[in-house]
Every structure is written in C-alpha cells, then in structure tokens.
C-alpha cells in the first residue's frame, strides 16, 4: 500500500478537499515506526496504511483517515499523544487516543468479552469514528492472520464474529461485516469453509453465470423499452451467510444457493418502482417475498426493493432494486450517511439507540450488568412505527403502544387509555410491528400511568417514567404527614 493510493481514493470521494495532512501523517508515522516489522515480515507502516485505505473506501472523513495512519503510533513508539496533538490538532489526537484506549484489554475469557464490548460501546457513544478506525484496523489484522499462531488466530476470529461483526451490522456497514465474517469463518471452520467455497466458486460458478445471462437477455430489452437507465450486476452471496442459513434453518446447500441473485441500480426512486413493475410483468412473483424497504426502511437505515420471482426454468431469482445512493448506504452504512450529510452540510443525527446506550451507562457502573442491559435494549432488532401525522419512531422489536406513547411524549404516555393500530382498536400491551401506524387515545383527566404497564413495556424510557410515577405516588401517599412534621419546626 502507498500513501498515494490512499490520497487518490480519498480525493475520488471528496473532490476539492485538501489532503496535505495525509502525506504529513504518513511521513510522521513512517518515521515513528521505522525499523519495526509486522509478523508477516512487512514493514510495520504497511498496517496503518492499509487501515487508512479501508477507511477511505468506506468514506470516512479527513481527520478519521489521518488518525487511521497514526493509530498505532502512541501504542508502539516513543511518540506521545501530546506530540500528535501538537502536529495534527485536537480532533485527530482524540481519535487516535480513542483507538489506543480500545486496544488495551488485559482480561481473558468471558471477562475479556465483556470488557471489550463495554469499551466498544463507550467509544461508540463518544465518537463513532473511533469505531470505524478500530473496524478497519481489525479487518487488516484479519487479512494478515496467517502470520499468527493458531491459538491467537482462533481467538481473534471468534472475538470478531461475536463483537465486531454484529456491531458493524448494527451500524449498517454491510461491507465490513461480510468481509470480517468470511475471513473469520475460514479460520474457525476451515473444513466447512473449503467445502462451501469449492461448491460455490467452482462447481456451480458456470451454471450460475449461464443462468444470469439468460435472465439478462430477457430483462434488458424490456428495461430499454421502458426507457430506464440501469446498472445490473450479479450478487455474490457471502459464504458465512450461506453457512449460517444452513445451520439455522437446517436446509441443504442447494436449496439456499440455488437462489440466483441480481441487483439493479437506477437513478431515482421512481425508477425503482418502474423496474419492479417490469420484472413482475415478465415473471410471476413468489408470494410473500416482496419487501418495500424504501417506504419502510430497516432499522439500520437500509433501503431497497426486494422481490423473488420464478425466473427462466422456473428457478427462483432474487432481485434487489435501489438507487445509487441507497446502494452506497447499504455498503457503508452510517459512514456513508455521514458522507452524504456532510456533503450537503446537513447535521448528522445520531441513531436513537446510541442515546440509549449513553443513558444506560450513566446509571450502571457494574460491567456485567451494563453489558446485559445494552444487549437487551440494543442488540434486539428494531422497528419503525408511524404516528397519524406520519412522524417515524424507532423502537425495539416487540415494543407496545405504551412504549410508543412514551417515545412521543411523557404526557401522552401518562394519560394513555387506549390505542388505534392501523385504524383498528387495539390493546395497550400488544406487540407492534414494523410499519404500524399507531394513534394513542388520551384520557385528559387521567393523572397517572398504570403500574401494571411495567409488566410489558420494552423501552427503558417507558419503564423509567412509569417507575418514576410509582415512586412519586408513594410520596403522594405520605405527603399529608409532611406538613405536620414541618410545622413542628424541629422534627
Ligand atoms: Mn493497528
């Protein structure tokens, strides 16, 4: 890897941004790491350079790529964070500091896992960019795992599968998630990996290509007729997801990978629906397989249209239809969000669950409790529900109308007495589904929430508000005693 390649990559996504600082960081880090070698016998500087390149690929901003080049300097050389701050300013120095803090974990086993997770979450809530650097650092380390002893390889691979990959998924950085998973899969289950790789890449490759040609031959003239500008690509299925599906659903390899997959990228949202129309006129759609993630995005922000049709020879074929912007978001998740927002100089809005982590960790200092709570609230899938005015609220899966009411406003929660879900009368304790429209019926004179709600609410916010009231009402109950005590003056 060379600094020029990094600069070129960065400039291709950020035309007009001055990149002198990247060159400066390179010279600084090269000098600092001079003489150090990696286990794979490369000069050490190659590792931070690769890290920075992946960061540029996922559209990280300039301070982040700079910090990527410098990320191992304080840890592995005599140079201090103060010196980095003097040379590169407070922002870059604080990113490097964040990564350095994440690096030092002395525990073993389950303790190590918990500490690791906790540190990740802490870093995430202070500056997400630290996590981007750590991910890219980890990905490059995974790519050079061969140089390490077996034991260490397995530990790093397992830790990545358990901690890094799910968080990358949570942040919607699919690209990093897949890459990490496939490498870890190879090290943890070498035989399975080789078997699948052979089947997928060798045995079935030609068949797949032949089939996709056939689909294209039918589809392309129709798209041209409809005057749609498109890019069409075959979709590579990553091996770990095939492996997981085989395990989870106990299905045979052929059932899973015989589903052929194509992706169509078009200029506008309008075109997405047009393409869908074209596909459904040519082939019969498979029931229940159409998903409109444009109208109702996934909780991590993912947007696309999905449909499976019975293609040529009756073979099920999956299509993903999306715009270029959606495509980039799907690959780079929050990183890309940031990129687009920054380009349009809009404000970056933190995802809702990051604020939840901040709230939880303020209260809980015991690590295992903290991790348990975070996993409960955050690692659960999330849903979107709508207010009658069309405002969108993001909630944990299985949330109830009471959770929704408190997400809208404490007063709505406190005075909730009934609910309409999709215009039908519902129950306050029912589970909401992604895309539901929820209208809370408020009883104006109602003074307090019901303690029974604690039995079914899912969000911390609702729980806290109800408990707060429960506490208050205890004070209410003894309040009539208080004035008398005070009037006594002394007691
Ligand atoms: Mn590193």
Short mmCIF file of C-alpha atoms and ligand atoms in Angstrom, two decimals:
data_model
loop_
_atom_site.label_atom_id
_atom_site.label_comp_id
_atom_site.label_asym_id
_atom_site.label_seq_id
_atom_site.Cartn_x
_atom_site.Cartn_y
_atom_site.Cartn_z
CA UNK A 1 0.00 0.00 0.00
CA UNK A 2 1.20 3.50 -0.75
CA UNK A 3 0.13 6.89 0.57
CA UNK A 4 -0.59 7.99 -2.99
CA UNK A 5 -3.22 5.29 -3.41
CA UNK A 6 -4.90 6.42 -0.19
CA UNK A 7 -4.88 10.05 -1.29
CA UNK A 8 -6.29 9.12 -4.69
CA UNK A 9 -9.06 7.08 -3.11
CA UNK A 10 -9.94 9.83 -0.65
CA UNK A 11 -9.93 12.53 -3.34
CA UNK A 12 -12.19 10.49 -5.61
CA UNK A 13 -14.91 10.70 -2.96
CA UNK A 14 -14.06 14.20 -1.74
CA UNK A 15 -13.14 16.32 -4.74
CA UNK A 16 -11.60 19.64 -3.80
CA UNK A 17 -10.67 18.73 -0.24
CA UNK A 18 -7.03 19.50 0.60
CA UNK A 19 -5.16 16.34 1.56
CA UNK A 20 -1.71 17.62 2.56
CA UNK A 21 -2.30 16.35 6.07
CA UNK A 22 -2.41 12.74 4.83
CA UNK A 23 1.07 12.99 3.38
CA UNK A 24 2.27 14.65 6.56
CA UNK A 25 0.75 11.90 8.71
CA UNK A 26 2.39 9.28 6.53
CA UNK A 27 5.88 10.80 6.90
CA UNK A 28 5.31 11.17 10.65
CA UNK A 29 4.15 7.57 11.13
CA UNK A 30 6.77 6.13 8.82
CA UNK A 31 9.50 7.77 10.86
CA UNK A 32 7.90 6.67 14.14
CA UNK A 33 7.57 3.03 13.07
CA UNK A 34 10.95 2.93 11.30
CA UNK A 35 12.67 -0.41 11.79
CA UNK A 36 9.51 -2.16 13.13
CA UNK A 37 8.28 -5.21 11.30
CA UNK A 38 4.93 -6.99 11.24
CA UNK A 39 4.71 -10.71 11.97
CA UNK A 40 4.28 -11.29 8.24
CA UNK A 41 7.67 -9.62 7.61
CA UNK A 42 6.27 -6.46 6.10
CA UNK A 43 7.46 -3.06 7.32
CA UNK A 44 5.08 -2.04 10.12
CA UNK A 45 3.88 1.09 8.30
CA UNK A 46 2.01 -1.15 5.85
CA UNK A 47 -0.58 -1.94 8.53
CA UNK A 48 -1.66 1.64 9.31
CA UNK A 49 -1.60 2.43 5.60
CA UNK A 50 -3.95 -0.46 4.80
CA UNK A 51 -6.17 0.63 7.68
CA UNK A 52 -6.34 4.15 6.28
CA UNK A 53 -7.10 2.84 2.80
CA UNK A 54 -10.10 0.84 4.03
CA UNK A 55 -11.24 3.96 5.89
CA UNK A 56 -11.06 5.96 2.67
CA UNK A 57 -13.03 3.20 0.97
CA UNK A 58 -15.85 3.42 3.49
CA UNK A 59 -15.97 7.19 3.01
CA UNK A 60 -14.54 8.21 6.36
CA UNK A 61 -13.73 11.91 6.69
CA UNK A 62 -10.28 13.50 6.57
CA UNK A 63 -9.49 13.53 10.33
CA UNK A 64 -10.50 9.87 10.53
CA UNK A 65 -8.28 8.75 7.64
CA UNK A 66 -5.44 10.80 9.14
CA UNK A 67 -5.96 9.18 12.52
CA UNK A 68 -6.01 5.81 10.77
CA UNK A 69 -2.46 6.40 9.55
CA UNK A 70 -1.38 7.42 13.06
CA UNK A 71 -3.44 4.93 15.06
CA UNK A 72 -0.60 2.73 16.34
CA UNK A 73 1.97 5.45 16.94
CA UNK A 74 1.37 6.14 20.66
CA UNK A 75 1.00 2.44 21.43
CA UNK A 76 4.07 1.15 19.64
CA UNK A 77 6.57 4.01 19.61
CA UNK A 78 8.06 6.64 21.94
CA UNK A 79 5.95 9.38 20.48
CA UNK A 80 3.19 10.64 22.79
CA UNK A 81 -0.36 11.76 22.18
CA UNK A 82 0.68 15.31 23.11
CA UNK A 83 3.11 15.38 20.22
CA UNK A 84 0.41 14.13 17.88
CA UNK A 85 -1.89 16.85 19.11
CA UNK A 86 0.76 19.49 18.52
CA UNK A 87 1.34 18.30 14.97
CA UNK A 88 -2.19 17.35 13.90
CA UNK A 89 -4.58 19.15 16.24
CA UNK A 90 -7.03 18.07 18.93
CA UNK A 91 -9.55 16.28 16.71
CA UNK A 92 -7.08 13.83 15.17
CA UNK A 93 -5.36 13.33 18.54
CA UNK A 94 -8.64 12.49 20.27
CA UNK A 95 -9.46 9.90 17.60
CA UNK A 96 -6.04 8.29 18.00
CA UNK A 97 -6.49 8.34 21.76
CA UNK A 98 -9.86 6.64 21.43
CA UNK A 99 -8.39 3.82 19.36
CA UNK A 100 -5.43 3.41 21.71
CA UNK A 101 -7.80 3.08 24.67
CA UNK A 102 -9.78 0.39 22.87
CA UNK A 103 -6.64 -1.57 22.21
CA UNK A 104 -5.59 -2.36 25.73
CA UNK A 105 -7.55 -5.23 27.17
CA UNK A 106 -5.88 -7.46 29.68
CA UNK A 107 -8.71 -9.80 30.67
CA UNK A 108 -9.26 -13.36 29.49
CA UNK A 109 -12.30 -15.42 28.58
CA UNK A 110 -15.75 -14.06 29.27
CA UNK A 111 -14.38 -11.09 31.22
CA UNK A 112 -12.41 -10.11 28.19
CA UNK A 113 -15.51 -10.32 26.07
CA UNK A 114 -17.47 -8.09 28.44
CA UNK A 115 -14.72 -5.54 28.82
CA UNK A 116 -14.33 -5.45 25.08
CA UNK A 117 -17.98 -4.91 24.45
CA UNK A 118 -18.17 -2.23 27.09
CA UNK A 119 -15.21 -0.37 25.65
CA UNK A 120 -16.71 -0.56 22.19
CA UNK A 121 -19.94 0.92 23.41
CA UNK A 122 -18.22 3.65 25.34
CA UNK A 123 -16.17 4.59 22.31
CA UNK A 124 -19.24 4.45 20.12
CA UNK A 125 -21.12 6.93 22.24
CA UNK A 126 -18.30 9.43 22.43
CA UNK A 127 -17.26 9.37 18.77
CA UNK A 128 -18.41 6.77 16.26
CA UNK A 129 -15.40 7.47 14.10
CA UNK A 130 -13.21 5.69 16.65
CA UNK A 131 -15.16 2.54 15.91
CA UNK A 132 -14.65 2.96 12.17
CA UNK A 133 -10.90 3.08 12.71
CA UNK A 134 -10.99 0.08 15.01
CA UNK A 135 -13.02 -1.90 12.48
CA UNK A 136 -10.65 -1.15 9.64
CA UNK A 137 -7.67 -1.90 11.86
CA UNK A 138 -9.26 -5.23 12.72
CA UNK A 139 -10.05 -6.05 9.10
CA UNK A 140 -6.46 -5.54 8.10
CA UNK A 141 -5.30 -7.64 11.04
CA UNK A 142 -7.68 -10.40 9.92
CA UNK A 143 -6.26 -10.31 6.44
CA UNK A 144 -2.81 -10.96 7.85
CA UNK A 145 -3.86 -13.59 10.43
CA UNK A 146 -1.86 -16.30 8.69
CA UNK A 147 1.29 -14.98 10.29
CA UNK A 148 -0.01 -15.63 13.83
CA UNK A 149 -0.02 -18.83 15.87
CA UNK A 150 -3.16 -20.99 15.60
CA UNK A 151 -4.39 -20.22 19.12
CA UNK A 152 -4.24 -16.47 18.66
CA UNK A 153 -5.83 -16.70 15.22
CA UNK A 154 -8.83 -18.53 16.61
CA UNK A 155 -9.22 -16.09 19.48
CA UNK A 156 -9.17 -13.06 17.21
CA UNK A 157 -11.55 -14.69 14.74
CA UNK A 158 -14.03 -15.65 17.46
CA UNK A 159 -13.92 -12.22 19.05
CA UNK A 160 -14.54 -10.62 15.68
CA UNK A 161 -17.55 -12.81 14.97
CA UNK A 162 -19.01 -12.17 18.41
CA UNK A 163 -18.38 -8.48 18.80
CA UNK A 164 -17.14 -6.65 15.74
CA UNK A 165 -19.32 -8.16 13.03
CA UNK A 166 -22.65 -7.67 14.86
CA UNK A 167 -21.79 -4.05 15.63
CA UNK A 168 -20.82 -3.45 12.01
CA UNK A 169 -24.24 -4.88 11.10
CA UNK A 170 -25.93 -2.64 13.64
CA UNK A 171 -24.25 0.35 12.04
CA UNK A 172 -25.29 -0.91 8.63
CA UNK A 173 -21.72 -1.24 7.35
CA UNK A 174 -22.54 -4.46 5.49
CA UNK A 175 -19.38 -4.41 3.51
CA UNK A 176 -17.14 -4.61 6.56
CA UNK A 177 -19.44 -7.12 8.20
CA UNK A 178 -19.28 -9.61 5.31
CA UNK A 179 -15.57 -9.29 4.88
CA UNK A 180 -14.94 -9.88 8.56
CA UNK A 181 -17.34 -12.80 8.71
CA UNK A 182 -15.93 -14.64 5.73
CA UNK A 183 -12.36 -14.35 6.97
CA UNK A 184 -13.35 -15.49 10.48
CA UNK A 185 -15.41 -18.34 9.05
CA UNK A 186 -12.32 -19.54 7.21
CA UNK A 187 -10.25 -19.65 10.39
CA UNK A 188 -12.86 -21.05 12.74
CA UNK A 189 -14.36 -23.71 10.46
CA UNK A 190 -11.71 -24.37 7.83
CA UNK A 191 -13.26 -27.59 6.52
CA UNK A 192 -16.75 -26.18 6.13
CA UNK A 193 -15.34 -23.08 4.54
CA UNK A 194 -13.35 -25.03 1.97
CA UNK A 195 -16.28 -27.23 1.15
CA UNK A 196 -18.64 -24.32 0.57
CA UNK A 197 -16.07 -22.32 -1.29
CA UNK A 198 -15.48 -25.21 -3.66
CA UNK A 199 -19.16 -25.75 -4.28
CA UNK A 200 -19.91 -22.11 -4.75
CA UNK A 201 -16.88 -20.93 -6.63
CA UNK A 202 -16.02 -23.99 -8.69
CA UNK A 203 -18.86 -26.45 -9.13
CA UNK A 204 -21.68 -24.01 -9.60
CA UNK A 205 -20.00 -20.95 -10.95
CA UNK A 206 -20.53 -21.69 -14.63
CA UNK A 207 -24.09 -22.73 -14.10
CA UNK A 208 -24.74 -19.51 -12.26
CA UNK A 209 -23.20 -17.36 -14.96
CA UNK A 210 -25.12 -19.15 -17.69
CA UNK A 211 -28.39 -18.66 -15.87
CA UNK A 212 -27.80 -14.99 -15.18
CA UNK A 213 -27.03 -14.40 -18.85
CA UNK A 214 -30.38 -15.93 -19.66
CA UNK A 215 -32.20 -13.61 -17.25
CA UNK A 216 -30.43 -10.56 -18.57
CA UNK A 217 -31.26 -11.44 -22.17
CA UNK A 218 -34.95 -11.31 -21.34
CA UNK A 219 -34.84 -8.38 -18.95
CA UNK A 220 -32.57 -5.89 -20.67
CA UNK A 221 -34.70 -5.27 -23.80
CA UNK A 222 -37.72 -4.63 -21.58
CA UNK A 223 -35.80 -2.14 -19.44
CA UNK A 224 -34.64 -0.38 -22.59
CA UNK A 225 -38.18 -0.28 -23.90
CA UNK A 226 -39.29 1.38 -20.66
CA UNK A 227 -36.52 3.93 -21.09
CA UNK A 228 -34.89 3.18 -17.76
CA UNK A 229 -31.25 3.90 -17.09
CA UNK A 230 -29.85 0.94 -15.19
CA UNK A 231 -26.82 -0.91 -13.98
CA UNK A 232 -27.26 -4.61 -13.47
CA UNK A 233 -24.97 -6.89 -11.51
CA UNK A 234 -24.90 -10.45 -10.25
CA UNK A 235 -24.90 -10.58 -6.50
CA UNK A 236 -22.20 -12.51 -4.73
CA UNK A 237 -23.53 -14.33 -1.70
CA UNK A 238 -21.05 -14.44 1.07
CA UNK A 239 -20.18 -17.85 2.33
CA UNK A 240 -20.73 -17.28 6.02
CA UNK A 241 -24.35 -16.24 5.42
CA UNK A 242 -24.94 -19.44 3.44
CA UNK A 243 -23.37 -21.43 6.26
CA UNK A 244 -25.50 -19.69 8.89
CA UNK A 245 -28.70 -20.19 6.92
CA UNK A 246 -27.90 -23.87 6.51
CA UNK A 247 -27.43 -24.18 10.26
CA UNK A 248 -30.38 -22.08 11.36
CA UNK A 249 -32.97 -23.45 9.03
CA UNK A 250 -31.46 -26.86 8.67
CA UNK A 251 -31.56 -26.68 4.92
CA UNK A 252 -29.35 -28.20 2.28
CA UNK A 253 -26.77 -26.22 0.41
CA UNK A 254 -28.64 -26.49 -2.89
CA UNK A 255 -31.83 -25.02 -1.52
CA UNK A 256 -30.03 -21.91 -0.41
CA UNK A 257 -27.58 -21.15 -3.07
CA UNK A 258 -29.66 -22.23 -5.99
CA UNK A 259 -31.49 -18.99 -5.48
CA UNK A 260 -29.97 -16.69 -8.04
CA UNK A 261 -29.49 -13.10 -7.11
CA UNK A 262 -29.31 -9.92 -9.14
CA UNK A 263 -29.08 -6.29 -8.24
CA UNK A 264 -30.35 -3.40 -10.35
CA UNK A 265 -29.19 0.14 -9.66
CA UNK A 266 -31.14 3.05 -11.13
CA UNK A 267 -31.03 6.86 -10.89
CA UNK A 268 -34.25 7.59 -8.96
CA UNK A 269 -36.79 6.12 -6.57
CA UNK A 270 -39.40 6.37 -9.32
CA UNK A 271 -37.23 4.15 -11.49
CA UNK A 272 -37.00 1.57 -8.68
CA UNK A 273 -40.77 1.04 -8.81
CA UNK A 274 -40.76 1.07 -12.61
CA UNK A 275 -38.16 -1.69 -12.70
CA UNK A 276 -40.20 -3.67 -10.21
CA UNK A 277 -43.21 -3.32 -12.49
CA UNK A 278 -41.21 -4.53 -15.48
CA UNK A 279 -39.92 -7.58 -13.59
CA UNK A 280 -43.34 -8.53 -12.27
CA UNK A 281 -44.83 -8.30 -15.76
CA UNK A 282 -42.24 -10.70 -17.17
CA UNK A 283 -42.13 -13.25 -14.35
CA UNK A 284 -44.52 -14.45 -11.68
CA UNK A 285 -43.55 -13.13 -8.23
CA UNK A 286 -43.17 -15.59 -5.38
CA UNK A 287 -45.85 -14.84 -2.77
CA UNK A 288 -44.78 -13.01 0.38
CA UNK A 289 -41.31 -12.31 -0.88
CA UNK A 290 -41.84 -8.71 -1.94
CA UNK A 291 -40.39 -6.23 0.57
CA UNK A 292 -40.59 -2.48 0.23
CA UNK A 293 -37.69 -1.25 2.33
CA UNK A 294 -37.89 2.09 0.57
CA UNK A 295 -41.26 3.01 2.06
CA UNK A 296 -40.37 1.32 5.35
CA UNK A 297 -36.58 1.16 5.79
CA UNK A 298 -34.91 -1.39 8.04
CA UNK A 299 -33.92 -0.12 11.49
CA UNK A 300 -30.29 0.34 10.48
CA UNK A 301 -31.40 2.59 7.62
CA UNK A 302 -31.25 0.01 4.84
CA UNK A 303 -33.41 0.86 1.82
CA UNK A 304 -34.18 -1.21 -1.31
CA UNK A 305 -36.97 -3.09 -3.02
CA UNK A 306 -36.69 -6.87 -2.75
CA UNK A 307 -38.61 -9.38 -4.76
CA UNK A 308 -38.23 -13.02 -5.67
CA UNK A 309 -39.73 -14.26 -8.92
CA UNK A 310 -39.90 -17.58 -10.70
CA UNK A 311 -37.38 -16.94 -13.45
CA UNK A 312 -36.38 -18.94 -16.52
CA UNK A 313 -36.65 -22.72 -15.97
CA UNK A 314 -38.88 -21.90 -13.01
CA UNK A 315 -35.87 -21.07 -10.88
CA UNK A 316 -36.41 -18.66 -8.00
CA UNK A 317 -34.47 -15.47 -8.64
CA UNK A 318 -33.99 -12.64 -6.16
CA UNK A 319 -33.86 -9.03 -7.20
CA UNK A 320 -32.70 -6.04 -5.21
CA UNK A 321 -33.64 -2.73 -6.75
CA UNK A 322 -32.19 0.52 -5.43
CA UNK A 323 -30.72 3.92 -6.29
CA UNK A 324 -27.02 4.60 -6.27
CA UNK A 325 -27.31 6.49 -3.01
CA UNK A 326 -29.15 3.58 -1.38
CA UNK A 327 -26.51 1.23 -2.71
CA UNK A 328 -23.70 3.18 -1.11
CA UNK A 329 -25.62 3.39 2.14
CA UNK A 330 -26.14 -0.35 2.11
CA UNK A 331 -22.42 -0.92 1.72
CA UNK A 332 -21.10 1.75 4.00
CA UNK A 333 -23.98 2.36 6.40
CA UNK A 334 -23.51 5.16 8.82
CA UNK A 335 -20.21 6.02 7.26
CA UNK A 336 -22.00 6.83 4.01
CA UNK A 337 -24.81 8.62 5.80
CA UNK A 338 -22.22 10.83 7.29
CA UNK A 339 -20.64 11.36 3.95
CA UNK A 340 -23.86 12.46 2.29
CA UNK A 341 -24.93 14.61 5.19
CA UNK A 342 -21.55 16.28 5.32
CA UNK A 343 -21.63 16.91 1.59
CA UNK A 344 -24.98 18.61 1.85
CA UNK A 345 -23.65 20.17 5.07
CA UNK A 346 -26.71 18.97 6.97
CA UNK A 347 -26.50 17.93 10.58
CA UNK A 348 -25.53 14.37 11.35
CA UNK A 349 -28.15 12.78 13.53
CA UNK A 350 -27.13 10.03 15.90
CA UNK A 351 -29.21 6.89 15.68
CA UNK A 352 -31.68 6.62 18.51
CA UNK A 353 -30.05 3.59 20.13
CA UNK A 354 -26.77 5.40 20.67
CA UNK A 355 -28.53 7.81 23.00
CA UNK A 356 -30.00 4.80 24.79
CA UNK A 357 -26.52 3.45 25.44
CA UNK A 358 -25.47 6.79 26.86
CA UNK A 359 -28.45 6.72 29.21
CA UNK A 360 -27.87 3.16 30.31
CA UNK A 361 -24.21 3.57 31.02
CA UNK A 362 -24.77 6.68 33.09
CA UNK A 363 -26.74 4.58 35.50
CA UNK A 364 -24.95 1.29 35.58
CA UNK A 365 -21.33 1.01 36.52
CA UNK A 366 -21.15 -2.74 37.04
CA UNK A 367 -19.77 -4.15 33.82
CA UNK A 368 -21.69 -7.38 33.53
CA UNK A 369 -24.96 -5.60 34.32
CA UNK A 370 -24.12 -2.93 31.79
CA UNK A 371 -23.45 -5.42 29.05
CA UNK A 372 -26.60 -7.33 29.86
CA UNK A 373 -28.69 -4.19 29.66
CA UNK A 374 -27.11 -2.94 26.49
CA UNK A 375 -27.55 -6.29 24.84
CA UNK A 376 -31.18 -6.37 25.90
CA UNK A 377 -32.00 -2.93 24.66
CA UNK A 378 -29.74 -2.54 21.70
CA UNK A 379 -28.90 -5.88 20.19
CA UNK A 380 -32.53 -6.59 19.75
CA UNK A 381 -33.86 -5.77 16.33
CA UNK A 382 -35.64 -2.53 15.98
CA UNK A 383 -38.85 -1.50 14.27
CA UNK A 384 -40.26 1.69 12.85
CA UNK A 385 -43.78 2.79 13.65
CA UNK A 386 -45.65 5.85 12.46
CA UNK A 387 -47.77 8.46 14.17
CA UNK A 388 -51.00 9.53 12.42
CA UNK A 389 -49.12 12.63 11.26
CA UNK A 390 -46.52 10.44 9.59
CA UNK A 391 -43.71 11.01 12.10
CA UNK A 392 -41.48 7.95 12.37
CA UNK A 393 -40.46 6.45 15.70
CA UNK A 394 -37.74 3.85 16.06
CA UNK A 395 -38.39 1.29 18.81
CA UNK A 396 -37.02 -2.08 19.93
CA UNK A 397 -38.78 -5.09 18.46
CA UNK A 398 -41.85 -6.22 20.41
CA UNK A 399 -42.45 -2.71 21.73
CA UNK A 400 -46.02 -1.91 22.74
CA UNK A 401 -48.29 1.11 22.24
CA UNK A 402 -47.23 2.28 25.72
CA UNK A 403 -43.59 2.35 24.60
CA UNK A 404 -44.68 4.30 21.57
CA UNK A 405 -46.71 6.74 23.69
CA UNK A 406 -43.71 7.50 25.90
CA UNK A 407 -41.47 7.87 22.87
CA UNK A 408 -43.83 10.58 21.62
CA UNK A 409 -44.18 12.44 24.93
CA UNK A 410 -44.30 11.65 28.65
CA UNK A 411 -47.72 13.23 28.90
CA UNK A 412 -49.12 11.03 26.18
CA UNK A 413 -47.70 8.02 27.98
CA UNK A 414 -49.05 9.07 31.38
CA UNK A 415 -52.53 9.73 30.05
CA UNK A 416 -52.79 6.86 27.56
CA UNK A 417 -56.05 4.97 27.86
CA UNK A 418 -56.41 3.17 24.54
CA UNK A 419 -54.93 2.76 21.10
CA UNK A 420 -55.75 2.53 17.43
CA UNK A 421 -53.29 0.40 15.47
CA UNK A 422 -53.71 0.84 11.72
CA UNK A 423 -57.09 2.46 12.43
CA UNK A 424 -58.36 -0.53 14.38
CA UNK A 425 -58.95 -0.61 18.10
CA UNK A 426 -56.01 -2.37 19.76
CA UNK A 427 -54.64 -3.16 23.20
CA UNK A 428 -52.02 -1.16 25.06
CA UNK A 429 -49.95 -4.29 25.66
CA UNK A 430 -49.96 -5.69 22.14
CA UNK A 431 -46.75 -6.12 20.16
CA UNK A 432 -46.26 -3.52 17.46
CA UNK A 433 -44.96 -4.48 14.02
CA UNK A 434 -42.66 -2.66 11.68
CA UNK A 435 -44.68 -0.12 9.69
CA UNK A 436 -47.69 0.03 12.03
CA UNK A 437 -49.49 3.32 12.32
CA UNK A 438 -50.27 4.00 15.96
CA UNK A 439 -52.65 6.52 17.44
CA UNK A 440 -52.83 6.79 21.21
CA UNK A 441 -56.18 7.64 22.75
CA UNK A 442 -55.60 10.00 25.62
CA UNK A 443 -57.83 10.43 28.63
CA UNK A 444 -57.40 14.06 29.59
CA UNK A 445 -58.28 13.68 33.23
CA UNK A 446 -56.14 10.70 33.82
CA UNK A 447 -53.48 11.55 36.40
CA UNK A 448 -51.00 8.71 36.26
CA UNK A 449 -49.82 5.68 34.34
CA UNK A 450 -50.68 2.20 35.49
CA UNK A 451 -48.06 0.27 37.40
CA UNK A 452 -49.17 -2.87 35.58
CA UNK A 453 -47.63 -1.49 32.41
CA UNK A 454 -44.24 -2.32 33.88
CA UNK A 455 -45.04 -5.94 33.13
CA UNK A 456 -44.93 -5.47 29.38
CA UNK A 457 -43.12 -2.29 28.35
CA UNK A 458 -39.90 -2.83 26.41
CA UNK A 459 -38.12 0.52 26.40
CA UNK A 460 -36.11 1.96 29.20
CA UNK A 461 -37.75 5.33 28.71
CA UNK A 462 -41.23 3.98 29.36
CA UNK A 463 -40.03 1.87 32.27
CA UNK A 464 -38.32 4.85 33.88
CA UNK A 465 -41.30 7.15 33.52
CA UNK A 466 -43.72 4.62 34.98
CA UNK A 467 -41.39 3.80 37.86
CA UNK A 468 -40.84 7.49 38.48
CA UNK A 469 -44.56 7.86 38.88
CA UNK A 470 -44.78 4.81 41.09
CA UNK A 471 -42.18 6.40 43.36
CA UNK A 472 -43.89 9.76 43.28
CA UNK A 473 -47.18 8.23 44.20
CA UNK A 474 -45.62 6.72 47.31
CA UNK A 475 -44.56 10.21 48.32
CA UNK A 476 -48.07 11.46 47.42
CA UNK A 477 -49.45 8.88 49.81
CA UNK A 478 -47.46 10.05 52.80
CA UNK A 479 -47.48 13.73 51.85
CA UNK A 480 -50.29 14.52 54.24
CA UNK A 481 -47.88 13.64 57.02
CA UNK A 482 -45.20 16.03 55.85
CA UNK A 483 -46.67 19.48 56.67
CA UNK A 484 -47.31 18.38 60.22
CA UNK A 485 -43.69 17.40 60.64
CA UNK A 486 -42.57 20.71 59.21
CA UNK A 487 -44.93 22.77 61.30
CA UNK A 488 -43.38 21.28 64.36
CA UNK A 489 -40.31 23.15 63.32
CA UNK A 490 -37.84 20.87 64.99
CA UNK A 491 -38.83 17.47 63.74
MN1 LIG B 1 -3.45 -1.40 14.50
#
